[in-house]
XYZ file of C-alpha atoms in Angstrom:
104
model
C 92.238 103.280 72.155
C 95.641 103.705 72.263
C 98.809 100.980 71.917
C 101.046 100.576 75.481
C 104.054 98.085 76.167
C 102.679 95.640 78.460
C 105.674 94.747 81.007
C 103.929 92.156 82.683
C 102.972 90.213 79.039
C 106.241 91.474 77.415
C 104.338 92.953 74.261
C 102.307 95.771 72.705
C 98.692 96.176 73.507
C 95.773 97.981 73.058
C 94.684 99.738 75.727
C 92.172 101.954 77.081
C 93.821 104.901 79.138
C 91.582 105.533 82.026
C 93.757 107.466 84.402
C 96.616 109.602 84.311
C 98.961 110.243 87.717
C 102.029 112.651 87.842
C 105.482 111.131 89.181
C 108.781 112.293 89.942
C 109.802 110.869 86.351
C 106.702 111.357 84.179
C 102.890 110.359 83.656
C 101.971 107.207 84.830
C 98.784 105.570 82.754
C 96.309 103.724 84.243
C 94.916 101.520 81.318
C 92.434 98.542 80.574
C 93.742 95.808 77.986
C 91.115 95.513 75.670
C 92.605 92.120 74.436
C 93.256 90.280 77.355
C 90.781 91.992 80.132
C 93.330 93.042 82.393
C 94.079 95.977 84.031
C 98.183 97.791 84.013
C 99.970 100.476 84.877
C 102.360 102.115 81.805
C 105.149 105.109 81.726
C 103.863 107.573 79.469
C 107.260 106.979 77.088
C 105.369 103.478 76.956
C 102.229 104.627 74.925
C 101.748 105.100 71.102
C 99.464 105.983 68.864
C 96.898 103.203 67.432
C 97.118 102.675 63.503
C 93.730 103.190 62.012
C 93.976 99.446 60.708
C 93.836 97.968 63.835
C 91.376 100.470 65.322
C 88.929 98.632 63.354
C 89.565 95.372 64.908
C 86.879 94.390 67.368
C 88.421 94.210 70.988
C 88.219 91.069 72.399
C 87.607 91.409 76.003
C 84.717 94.199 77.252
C 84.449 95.568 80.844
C 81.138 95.070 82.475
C 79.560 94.905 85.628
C 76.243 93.091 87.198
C 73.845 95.872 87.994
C 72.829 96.153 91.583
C 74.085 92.768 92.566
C 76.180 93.160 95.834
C 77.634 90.652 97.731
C 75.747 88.442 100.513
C 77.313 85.843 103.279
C 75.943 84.068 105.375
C 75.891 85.351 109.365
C 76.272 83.136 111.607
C 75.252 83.849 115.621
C 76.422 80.887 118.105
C 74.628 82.206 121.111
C 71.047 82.046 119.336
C 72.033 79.515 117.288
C 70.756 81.411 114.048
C 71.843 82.112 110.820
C 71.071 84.530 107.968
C 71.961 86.023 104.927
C 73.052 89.316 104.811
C 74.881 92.049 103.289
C 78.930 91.807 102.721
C 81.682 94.068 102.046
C 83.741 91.794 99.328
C 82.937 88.772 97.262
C 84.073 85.344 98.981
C 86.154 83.025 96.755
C 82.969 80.247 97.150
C 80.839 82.459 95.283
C 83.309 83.888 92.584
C 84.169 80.374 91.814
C 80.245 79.800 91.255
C 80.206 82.202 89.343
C 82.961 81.548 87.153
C 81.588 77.979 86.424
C 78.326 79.538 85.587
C 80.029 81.432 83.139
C 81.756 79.016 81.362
């Protein structure tokens, strides 16, 4: 866990470095906000070391995942006048708004 300057929330943040790209001008850091779950990208001149007081700080925000869930919609055919559920590429907003709620 390092610390990165956050453009986007305007302050320092710590931050999981999960990817490192070369530019023209320097490293480019692909990091995970442990504080406020969000994802950024950072200049490397943008990254610091974490003070060992903080490090011990539980993060507030963990990445997960829902194992093996993938998304379904419903298929609709006109001519047979059928429908079924079946596998989908992304996540419509009906069902990520479902979801949400039953998080809360």
């Amino acid at each position: 866990v390092y610390v990165v300057f956050s453009e986007e929330l305007r302050c320092w943040c710590r931050a999981l470095v999960e990817s490192v790209r070369c530019r023209g001008d320097g490293y480019q850091l692909g990091c995970f906000l442990v504080d406020h779950a969000r994802y950024c990208s950072v200049a490397s001149e943008n990254i610091r070391v974490l003070a060992k007081a903080f490090a011990k700080i539980p993060d507030r925000a963990k990445k997960c995942c829902l194992y093996c869930t993938k998304p379904l919609t419903l298929h609709i055919d006109f001519c047979e006048n059928t429908a079924k559920i079946g596998p989908a590429k992304r996540w419509d907003t009906a069902a990520i708004q479902h979801f949400r709620k039953l998080v809360e």
